[in-house]
CSV table of C-alpha atoms and ligand atoms in Angstrom, one decimal:
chain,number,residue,atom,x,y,z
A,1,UNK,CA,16.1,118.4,-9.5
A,2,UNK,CA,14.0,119.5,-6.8
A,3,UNK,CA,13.8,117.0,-3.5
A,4,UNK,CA,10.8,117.6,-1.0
A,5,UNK,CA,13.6,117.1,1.9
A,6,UNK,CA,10.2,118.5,4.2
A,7,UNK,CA,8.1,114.7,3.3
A,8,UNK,CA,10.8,112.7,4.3
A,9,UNK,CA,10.3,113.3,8.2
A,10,UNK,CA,6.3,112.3,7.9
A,11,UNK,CA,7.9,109.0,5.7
A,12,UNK,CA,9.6,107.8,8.2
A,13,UNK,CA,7.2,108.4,10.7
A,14,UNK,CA,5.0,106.2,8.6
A,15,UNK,CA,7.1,103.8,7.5
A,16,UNK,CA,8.9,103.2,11.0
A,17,UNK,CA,5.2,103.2,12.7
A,18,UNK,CA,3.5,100.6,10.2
A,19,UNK,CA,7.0,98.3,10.7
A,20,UNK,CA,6.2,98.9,14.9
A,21,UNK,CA,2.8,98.1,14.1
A,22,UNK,CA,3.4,94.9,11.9
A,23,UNK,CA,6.1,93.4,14.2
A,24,UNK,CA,4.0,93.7,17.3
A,25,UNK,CA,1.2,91.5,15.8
A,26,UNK,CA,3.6,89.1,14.8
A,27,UNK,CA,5.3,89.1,18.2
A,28,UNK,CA,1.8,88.7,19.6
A,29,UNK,CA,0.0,86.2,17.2
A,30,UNK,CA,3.0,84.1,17.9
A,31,UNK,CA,3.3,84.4,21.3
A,32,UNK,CA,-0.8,83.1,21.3
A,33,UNK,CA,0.8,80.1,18.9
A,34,UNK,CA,3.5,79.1,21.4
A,35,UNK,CA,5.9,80.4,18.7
A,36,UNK,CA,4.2,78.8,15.9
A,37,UNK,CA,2.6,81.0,13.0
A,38,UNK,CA,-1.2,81.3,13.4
A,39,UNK,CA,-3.8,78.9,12.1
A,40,UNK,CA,-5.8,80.3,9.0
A,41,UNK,CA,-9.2,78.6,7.6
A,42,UNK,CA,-9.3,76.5,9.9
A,43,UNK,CA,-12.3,73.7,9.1
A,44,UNK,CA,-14.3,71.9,11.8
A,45,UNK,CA,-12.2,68.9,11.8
A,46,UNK,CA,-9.0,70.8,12.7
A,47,UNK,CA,-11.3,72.4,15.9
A,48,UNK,CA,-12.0,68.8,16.6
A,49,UNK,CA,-8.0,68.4,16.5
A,50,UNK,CA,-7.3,71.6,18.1
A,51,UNK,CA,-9.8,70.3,21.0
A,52,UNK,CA,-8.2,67.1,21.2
A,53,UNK,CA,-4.9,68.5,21.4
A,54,UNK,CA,-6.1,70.9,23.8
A,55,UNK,CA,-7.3,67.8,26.0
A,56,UNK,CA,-4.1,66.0,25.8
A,57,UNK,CA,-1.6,68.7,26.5
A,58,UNK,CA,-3.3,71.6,28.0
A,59,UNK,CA,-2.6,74.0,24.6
A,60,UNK,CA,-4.5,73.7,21.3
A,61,UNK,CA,-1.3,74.3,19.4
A,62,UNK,CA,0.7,71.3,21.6
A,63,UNK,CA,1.1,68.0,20.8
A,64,UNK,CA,2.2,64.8,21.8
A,65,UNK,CA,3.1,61.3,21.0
A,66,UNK,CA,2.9,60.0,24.5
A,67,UNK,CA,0.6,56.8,23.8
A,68,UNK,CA,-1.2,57.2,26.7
A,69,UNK,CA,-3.7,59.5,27.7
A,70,UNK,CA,-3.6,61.5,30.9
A,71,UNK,CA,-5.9,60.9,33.5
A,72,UNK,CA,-9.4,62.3,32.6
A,73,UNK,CA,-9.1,62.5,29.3
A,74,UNK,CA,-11.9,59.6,28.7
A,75,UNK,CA,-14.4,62.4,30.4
A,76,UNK,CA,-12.9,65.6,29.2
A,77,UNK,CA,-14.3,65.8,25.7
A,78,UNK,CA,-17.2,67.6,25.3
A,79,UNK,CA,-21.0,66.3,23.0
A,80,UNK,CA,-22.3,69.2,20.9
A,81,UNK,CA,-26.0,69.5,20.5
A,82,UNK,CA,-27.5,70.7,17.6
A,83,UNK,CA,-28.9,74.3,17.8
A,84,UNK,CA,-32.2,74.8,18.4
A,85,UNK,CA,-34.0,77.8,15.7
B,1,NAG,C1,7.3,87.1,12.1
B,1,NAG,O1,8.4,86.6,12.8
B,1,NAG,C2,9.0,85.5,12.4
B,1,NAG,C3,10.1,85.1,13.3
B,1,NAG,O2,10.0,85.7,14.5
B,1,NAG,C4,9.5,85.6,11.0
B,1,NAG,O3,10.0,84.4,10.5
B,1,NAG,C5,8.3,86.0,10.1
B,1,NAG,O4,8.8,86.3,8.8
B,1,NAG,C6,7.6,87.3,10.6
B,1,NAG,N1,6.5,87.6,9.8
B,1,NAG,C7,6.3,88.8,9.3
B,1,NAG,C8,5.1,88.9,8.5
B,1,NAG,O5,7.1,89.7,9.5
């Protein structure tokens, strides 16, 4: 049975470079996460969450169950406007 030894060089070259390619956005999309997996669909009240969190701990992806708030969170938040046409 005839083998094309010749492909197997350009298959791994693929193979190793789309496994470099995969691992690096996972190492980076994690490292954005503090180690987390990413966030996908994320709906408008988990930005409000995500902007809460981001007011109480410095990190969207942080959290906390300290029952206080830090100082200036009463002022940090932020009042969208609707757009205007
Ligand atoms: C990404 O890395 C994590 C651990 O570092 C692993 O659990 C996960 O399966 C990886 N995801 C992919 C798509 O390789």
């Amino acid at each position: 049975m005839p083998v094309p030894w010749e492909a197997l060089i350009p298959f791994g070259l693929v193979t190793a470079l789309f496994g470099a390619a995969g691992t690096l956005l996972n190492v980076s999309k994690r490292a954005q996460n503090q180690g987390k997996p990413p966030r996908y669909h994320i709906d408008s009240w988990e930005e409000m969450m995500m902007d809460r969190d981001q007011r109480l701990t410095g990190h969207a992806r942080k959290q906390t169950s300290e029952p206080v708030a830090p100082e200036g969170f009463e002022t940090s938040s932020v009042w969208y406007t609707e757009k205007t046409q």
